[in-house]
PDB file of C-alpha atoms and ligand atoms in Angstrom:
ATOM      1  CA  MET A   1      -6.954 -18.223  19.895  1.00 66.00           C
ATOM      2  CA  ASN A   2      -7.446 -18.982  16.233  1.00 72.00           C
ATOM      3  CA  ASN A   3      -6.076 -21.877  14.204  1.00 75.00           C
ATOM      4  CA  ASN A   4      -2.933 -20.073  13.128  1.00 76.00           C
ATOM      5  CA  SER A   5      -1.814 -19.334  16.663  1.00 69.00           C
ATOM      6  CA  LYS A   6      -2.648 -22.879  17.769  1.00 75.00           C
ATOM      7  CA  LEU A   7      -0.393 -24.137  14.987  1.00 79.00           C
ATOM      8  CA  GLY A   8       2.411 -21.804  16.039  1.00 80.00           C
ATOM      9  CA  VAL A   9       2.247 -19.736  12.840  1.00 87.00           C
ATOM     10  CA  MET A  10       3.762 -16.298  13.321  1.00 88.00           C
ATOM     11  CA  GLU A  11       1.113 -13.599  13.520  1.00 94.00           C
ATOM     12  CA  ASP A  12       1.714  -9.933  14.161  1.00 96.00           C
ATOM     13  CA  THR A  13       0.064  -6.655  13.341  1.00 97.00           C
ATOM     14  CA  LEU A  14       0.989  -2.992  13.039  1.00 98.00           C
ATOM     15  CA  GLU A  15      -1.538  -0.159  12.891  1.00 98.00           C
ATOM     16  CA  LEU A  16      -0.466   3.302  11.917  1.00 98.00           C
ATOM     17  CA  ILE A  17      -2.479   6.465  11.351  1.00 98.00           C
ATOM     18  CA  ILE A  18      -0.726   9.414   9.739  1.00 98.00           C
ATOM     19  CA  ASP A  19      -1.832  12.854   8.597  1.00 98.00           C
ATOM     20  CA  SER A  20      -1.976  13.237   4.848  1.00 98.00           C
ATOM     21  CA  LYS A  21       1.312  15.082   4.346  1.00 97.00           C
ATOM     22  CA  SER A  22       4.180  14.200   2.030  1.00 95.00           C
ATOM     23  CA  GLU A  23       6.633  14.411   4.990  1.00 95.00           C
ATOM     24  CA  ASN A  24       4.837  11.427   6.520  1.00 97.00           C
ATOM     25  CA  GLU A  25       5.153   9.255   3.420  1.00 97.00           C
ATOM     26  CA  SER A  26       8.809   8.413   4.048  1.00 96.00           C
ATOM     27  CA  PHE A  27       8.046   7.631   7.696  1.00 97.00           C
ATOM     28  CA  ALA A  28       5.245   5.239   6.717  1.00 98.00           C
ATOM     29  CA  ARG A  29       7.432   3.509   4.155  1.00 97.00           C
ATOM     30  CA  VAL A  30      10.282   3.006   6.643  1.00 98.00           C
ATOM     31  CA  ALA A  31       7.954   1.934   9.490  1.00 98.00           C
ATOM     32  CA  VAL A  32       6.244  -0.735   7.368  1.00 98.00           C
ATOM     33  CA  ALA A  33       9.607  -1.978   6.086  1.00 98.00           C
ATOM     34  CA  ALA A  34      11.044  -2.124   9.623  1.00 98.00           C
ATOM     35  CA  PHE A  35       8.024  -4.084  10.853  1.00 98.00           C
ATOM     36  CA  CYS A  36       8.469  -6.597   8.011  1.00 97.00           C
ATOM     37  CA  THR A  37      12.118  -7.311   8.874  1.00 96.00           C
ATOM     38  CA  ARG A  38      10.912 -10.039  11.290  1.00 95.00           C
ATOM     39  CA  LEU A  39      10.208 -12.104   8.162  1.00 96.00           C
ATOM     40  CA  ASP A  40      13.927 -11.975   7.345  1.00 96.00           C
ATOM     41  CA  PRO A  41      13.419 -10.440   3.908  1.00 97.00           C
ATOM     42  CA  THR A  42      16.106  -9.881   1.301  1.00 97.00           C
ATOM     43  CA  LEU A  43      17.128  -6.304   0.541  1.00 97.00           C
ATOM     44  CA  GLU A  44      15.199  -6.596  -2.713  1.00 97.00           C
ATOM     45  CA  GLU A  45      12.015  -7.700  -0.936  1.00 98.00           C
ATOM     46  CA  ILE A  46      12.273  -4.784   1.487  1.00 98.00           C
ATOM     47  CA  THR A  47      12.820  -2.370  -1.391  1.00 98.00           C
ATOM     48  CA  ASP A  48       9.755  -3.798  -3.156  1.00 98.00           C
ATOM     49  CA  ILE A  49       7.575  -3.281  -0.061  1.00 98.00           C
ATOM     50  CA  LYS A  50       8.901   0.258   0.444  1.00 98.00           C
ATOM     51  CA  THR A  51       8.166   1.176  -3.167  1.00 98.00           C
ATOM     52  CA  ALA A  52       4.638  -0.239  -3.020  1.00 98.00           C
ATOM     53  CA  VAL A  53       3.837   1.537   0.279  1.00 98.00           C
ATOM     54  CA  SER A  54       5.276   4.765  -1.057  1.00 98.00           C
ATOM     55  CA  GLU A  55       3.060   4.620  -4.166  1.00 98.00           C
ATOM     56  CA  ALA A  56      -0.076   3.761  -2.170  1.00 98.00           C
ATOM     57  CA  VAL A  57       0.466   6.481   0.462  1.00 98.00           C
ATOM     58  CA  THR A  58       1.369   9.085  -2.165  1.00 98.00           C
ATOM     59  CA  ASN A  59      -1.896   8.284  -3.954  1.00 98.00           C
ATOM     60  CA  CYS A  60      -3.866   8.965  -0.754  1.00 98.00           C
ATOM     61  CA  ILE A  61      -2.116  12.338  -0.357  1.00 98.00           C
ATOM     62  CA  VAL A  62      -2.220  13.475  -3.975  1.00 97.00           C
ATOM     63  CA  HIS A  63      -5.501  11.977  -5.202  1.00 98.00           C
ATOM     64  CA  GLY A  64      -7.537  10.878  -2.165  1.00 98.00           C
ATOM     65  CA  TYR A  65      -7.206  14.167  -0.274  1.00 98.00           C
ATOM     66  CA  GLU A  66      -5.945  16.226  -3.238  1.00 96.00           C
ATOM     67  CA  GLY A  67      -3.256  17.818  -1.093  1.00 94.00           C
ATOM     68  CA  GLY A  68      -5.713  18.751   1.670  1.00 97.00           C
ATOM     69  CA  LYS A  69      -6.239  17.459   5.194  1.00 98.00           C
ATOM     70  CA  GLY A  70      -7.054  13.874   6.021  1.00 98.00           C
ATOM     71  CA  LYS A  71      -5.928  10.711   7.773  1.00 98.00           C
ATOM     72  CA  ILE A  72      -4.219   7.752   6.166  1.00 98.00           C
ATOM     73  CA  TYR A  73      -4.741   4.377   7.840  1.00 98.00           C
ATOM     74  CA  ILE A  74      -2.026   1.782   7.406  1.00 98.00           C
ATOM     75  CA  ASN A  75      -2.216  -1.807   8.636  1.00 98.00           C
ATOM     76  CA  VAL A  76       0.373  -4.512   8.313  1.00 98.00           C
ATOM     77  CA  ASN A  77      -0.711  -8.072   9.062  1.00 98.00           C
ATOM     78  CA  ILE A  78       1.935 -10.747   9.160  1.00 98.00           C
ATOM     79  CA  THR A  79       0.726 -14.326   8.918  1.00 97.00           C
ATOM     80  CA  GLY A  80       3.358 -17.003   8.509  1.00 96.00           C
ATOM     81  CA  ASN A  81       5.686 -15.750   5.780  1.00 96.00           C
ATOM     82  CA  THR A  82       3.159 -13.376   4.202  1.00 97.00           C
ATOM     83  CA  ALA A  83       2.999  -9.631   4.761  1.00 98.00           C
ATOM     84  CA  GLU A  84      -0.338  -7.966   4.056  1.00 98.00           C
ATOM     85  CA  VAL A  85      -0.258  -4.180   3.838  1.00 98.00           C
ATOM     86  CA  ILE A  86      -3.504  -2.200   3.830  1.00 98.00           C
ATOM     87  CA  VAL A  87      -3.462   1.516   2.959  1.00 99.00           C
ATOM     88  CA  LYS A  88      -6.750   3.367   3.289  1.00 98.00           C
ATOM     89  CA  ASP A  89      -8.004   6.924   2.942  1.00 98.00           C
ATOM     90  CA  SER A  90     -11.416   8.552   3.376  1.00 98.00           C
ATOM     91  CA  GLY A  91     -10.968  10.837   0.413  1.00 98.00           C
ATOM     92  CA  VAL A  92     -12.682  11.410  -2.922  1.00 98.00           C
ATOM     93  CA  GLY A  93     -12.575   7.796  -4.116  1.00 98.00           C
ATOM     94  CA  ILE A  94     -11.960   6.363  -7.574  1.00 98.00           C
ATOM     95  CA  GLU A  95     -14.704   6.457 -10.196  1.00 96.00           C
ATOM     96  CA  ASN A  96     -13.431   3.665 -12.444  1.00 97.00           C
ATOM     97  CA  ILE A  97     -10.972   1.350 -10.686  1.00 98.00           C
ATOM     98  CA  GLU A  98     -10.287  -0.815 -13.744  1.00 97.00           C
ATOM     99  CA  LYS A  99      -9.286   2.223 -15.764  1.00 97.00           C
ATOM    100  CA  ALA A 100      -7.291   3.747 -12.896  1.00 98.00           C
ATOM    101  CA  MET A 101      -5.210   0.581 -12.639  1.00 97.00           C
ATOM    102  CA  GLU A 102      -4.200   0.622 -16.316  1.00 97.00           C
ATOM    103  CA  PRO A 103      -0.510   1.456 -16.861  1.00 97.00           C
ATOM    104  CA  LEU A 104       0.056   5.121 -17.780  1.00 95.00           C
ATOM    105  CA  TYR A 105      -3.500   6.150 -16.796  1.00 96.00           C
ATOM    106  CA  THR A 106      -3.503   9.284 -14.650  1.00 96.00           C
ATOM    107  CA  THR A 107      -6.078  11.948 -13.855  1.00 95.00           C
ATOM    108  CA  LYS A 108      -3.292  14.394 -12.964  1.00 93.00           C
ATOM    109  CA  PRO A 109      -1.007  14.623 -16.034  1.00 89.00           C
ATOM    110  CA  GLU A 110      -0.510  18.358 -15.320  1.00 90.00           C
ATOM    111  CA  GLN A 111       1.271  17.419 -12.062  1.00 89.00           C
ATOM    112  CA  GLU A 112       3.752  15.294 -14.000  1.00 86.00           C
ATOM    113  CA  ARG A 113       2.200  12.085 -12.713  1.00 92.00           C
ATOM    114  CA  SER A 114       3.066   9.154 -14.935  1.00 94.00           C
ATOM    115  CA  GLY A 115       0.174   6.849 -14.074  1.00 96.00           C
ATOM    116  CA  MET A 116       2.474   4.046 -12.986  1.00 97.00           C
ATOM    117  CA  GLY A 117       1.706   3.798  -9.244  1.00 98.00           C
ATOM    118  CA  PHE A 118      -0.719   0.860  -9.416  1.00 98.00           C
ATOM    119  CA  SER A 119       1.503  -0.886 -11.969  1.00 98.00           C
ATOM    120  CA  PHE A 120       4.439  -0.667  -9.544  1.00 98.00           C
ATOM    121  CA  MET A 121       2.319  -1.986  -6.657  1.00 98.00           C
ATOM    122  CA  GLU A 122       1.217  -4.869  -8.873  1.00 98.00           C
ATOM    123  CA  ALA A 123       4.769  -5.608 -10.038  1.00 98.00           C
ATOM    124  CA  PHE A 124       6.460  -5.432  -6.637  1.00 98.00           C
ATOM    125  CA  MET A 125       3.840  -7.266  -4.578  1.00 98.00           C
ATOM    126  CA  ASP A 126       2.237 -10.689  -5.192  1.00 98.00           C
ATOM    127  CA  GLU A 127      -1.367  -9.535  -4.888  1.00 98.00           C
ATOM    128  CA  LEU A 128      -3.138  -6.193  -5.193  1.00 98.00           C
ATOM    129  CA  GLU A 129      -6.793  -5.461  -4.426  1.00 98.00           C
ATOM    130  CA  VAL A 130      -8.325  -2.017  -4.755  1.00 98.00           C
ATOM    131  CA  SER A 131     -11.773  -1.012  -3.560  1.00 98.00           C
ATOM    132  CA  SER A 132     -13.243   2.463  -3.547  1.00 98.00           C
ATOM    133  CA  ALA A 133     -16.447   4.432  -3.151  1.00 97.00           C
ATOM    134  CA  ARG A 134     -17.023   7.988  -4.347  1.00 97.00           C
ATOM    135  CA  ASN A 135     -16.493  10.520  -1.555  1.00 96.00           C
ATOM    136  CA  LYS A 136     -16.044   7.685   0.940  1.00 98.00           C
ATOM    137  CA  GLY A 137     -12.481   6.698   0.163  1.00 98.00           C
ATOM    138  CA  THR A 138     -10.151   4.096  -1.217  1.00 98.00           C
ATOM    139  CA  THR A 139      -8.623   0.934   0.232  1.00 98.00           C
ATOM    140  CA  VAL A 140      -5.592  -0.782  -1.242  1.00 98.00           C
ATOM    141  CA  ILE A 141      -4.678  -4.284  -0.029  1.00 98.00           C
ATOM    142  CA  MET A 142      -1.309  -5.705  -1.027  1.00 98.00           C
ATOM    143  CA  ARG A 143       0.228  -9.048  -0.114  1.00 98.00           C
ATOM    144  CA  LYS A 144       3.711 -10.400  -0.504  1.00 98.00           C
ATOM    145  CA  LYS A 145       5.247 -13.717   0.460  1.00 98.00           C
ATOM    146  CA  ILE A 146       8.716 -13.256   1.883  1.00 97.00           C
ATOM    147  CA  GLY A 147      11.520 -15.712   1.297  1.00 90.00           C
ATOM    148  CA  GLU A 148      10.199 -17.033  -2.001  1.00 75.00           C
ATOM    149  CA  SER A 149      12.826 -15.450  -4.229  1.00 59.00           C
ATOM    150  CA  ALA A 150      15.608 -17.482  -5.791  1.00 47.00           C
ATOM    151  CA  GLY A 151      18.683 -18.165  -3.689  1.00 46.00           C
ATOM    152  CA  LYS A 152      16.920 -18.049  -0.319  1.00 44.00           C
TER     153      LYS A 152
HETATM  154  N1  ATP B   1      -6.253   6.946  -3.084  1.00 74.92           N
HETATM  155  C1  ATP B   1      -6.785   7.398  -4.233  1.00 74.92           C
HETATM  156  N2  ATP B   1      -7.897   8.206  -4.205  1.00 74.92           N
HETATM  157  C2  ATP B   1      -8.449   8.675  -5.339  1.00 74.92           C
HETATM  158  N3  ATP B   1      -7.996   8.391  -6.584  1.00 74.92           N
HETATM  159  C3  ATP B   1      -6.905   7.596  -6.683  1.00 74.92           C
HETATM  160  C4  ATP B   1      -6.244   7.054  -5.527  1.00 74.92           C
HETATM  161  N4  ATP B   1      -5.212   6.288  -5.941  1.00 74.92           N
HETATM  162  C5  ATP B   1      -5.217   6.350  -7.282  1.00 74.92           C
HETATM  163  N5  ATP B   1      -6.230   7.127  -7.752  1.00 74.92           N
HETATM  164  C6  ATP B   1      -6.576   7.385  -9.177  1.00 74.92           C
HETATM  165  O1  ATP B   1      -5.946   6.381  -9.970  1.00 74.92           O
HETATM  166  C7  ATP B   1      -5.093   6.971 -10.952  1.00 74.92           C
HETATM  167  C8  ATP B   1      -3.909   6.067 -11.200  1.00 74.92           C
HETATM  168  O2  ATP B   1      -3.071   5.968 -10.037  1.00 74.92           O
HETATM  169  P1  ATP B   1      -1.517   5.649 -10.224  1.00 74.92           P
HETATM  170  O3  ATP B   1      -0.872   5.679  -8.901  1.00 74.92           O
HETATM  171  O4  ATP B   1      -1.386   4.414 -11.040  1.00 74.92           O
HETATM  172  O5  ATP B   1      -1.001   6.855 -11.134  1.00 74.92           O
HETATM  173  P2  ATP B   1      -0.762   8.382 -10.710  1.00 74.92           P
HETATM  174  O6  ATP B   1      -0.798   8.530  -9.233  1.00 74.92           O
HETATM  175  O7  ATP B   1      -1.699   9.223 -11.492  1.00 74.92           O
HETATM  176  O8  ATP B   1       0.730   8.623 -11.238  1.00 74.92           O
HETATM  177  P3  ATP B   1       2.096   8.146 -10.512  1.00 74.92           P
HETATM  178  O9  ATP B   1       1.697   7.175  -9.420  1.00 74.92           O
HETATM  179  O10 ATP B   1       2.884   7.481 -11.583  1.00 74.92           O
HETATM  180  O11 ATP B   1       2.708   9.393  -9.977  1.00 74.92           O
HETATM  181  C9  ATP B   1      -4.746   8.344 -10.406  1.00 74.92           C
HETATM  182  O12 ATP B   1      -4.401   9.260 -11.417  1.00 74.92           O
HETATM  183  C10 ATP B   1      -6.047   8.724  -9.680  1.00 74.92           C
HETATM  184  O13 ATP B   1      -6.999   9.223 -10.598  1.00 74.92           O
HETATM  185 MG1   MG B   2       0.261   7.265  -7.973  1.00 74.92          MG
END
C-alpha cells in the first residue's frame, strides 16, 4: 500500500496491447476515453483525450512501424483527478525529438501528413513527454487533470 491509497486517493490502471493496425486506433481511443469516465470528465475533456490518443497511436502505426507489423502498448494511470496516458511502440524511433515536435514538421509530407500530431497532443493535454531511441522505439507520456475547466 503506497501513500496515495492510504490517503484514499483514487488510483486505477488500464493496460492495453494492440496490433499496429489503423482499425485498432479507434478502439484504443474509445477504450482510453471510457476508462477515464470515472473521473467525471466534461465532453470537451473526453474529446481532448480521444484526440491526443488518436494522434499518438496513429504515429506508432504510420511512423514507428511504417505501416508494418508491431505491437502498441497503451497504459492509463489514474491518480486522484489526473489521467496519465502512455503510448509506446518498439519501432524505428525518432532521430531528433525537438525537431519532430515542432508544429508543421513531418517526415512524411508525401502521405499528406501535416506535422501537427505532437502540437495537438500538447494543446489538448496538460503535459507531454516524448522519449525515443533509434530502432528501439518511442514512448509518449501525456497527462491531463480532469475537472479543472471553467464551470465545473
Ligand atoms: N512513434 C513514432 N515513431 C517514429 N517517428 C515518429 C513517431 N511519432 C512521431 N514521429 C516523427 O515525428 C514527426 C512529427 O509527428 P507529428 O505527429 O507531429 O506529425 P505527422 O505525424 O508527421 O503529421 P500528422 O500527425 O499531422 O498527420 C513525424 O513526421 C515522424 O517523423
Ligand atoms: Mg502524427
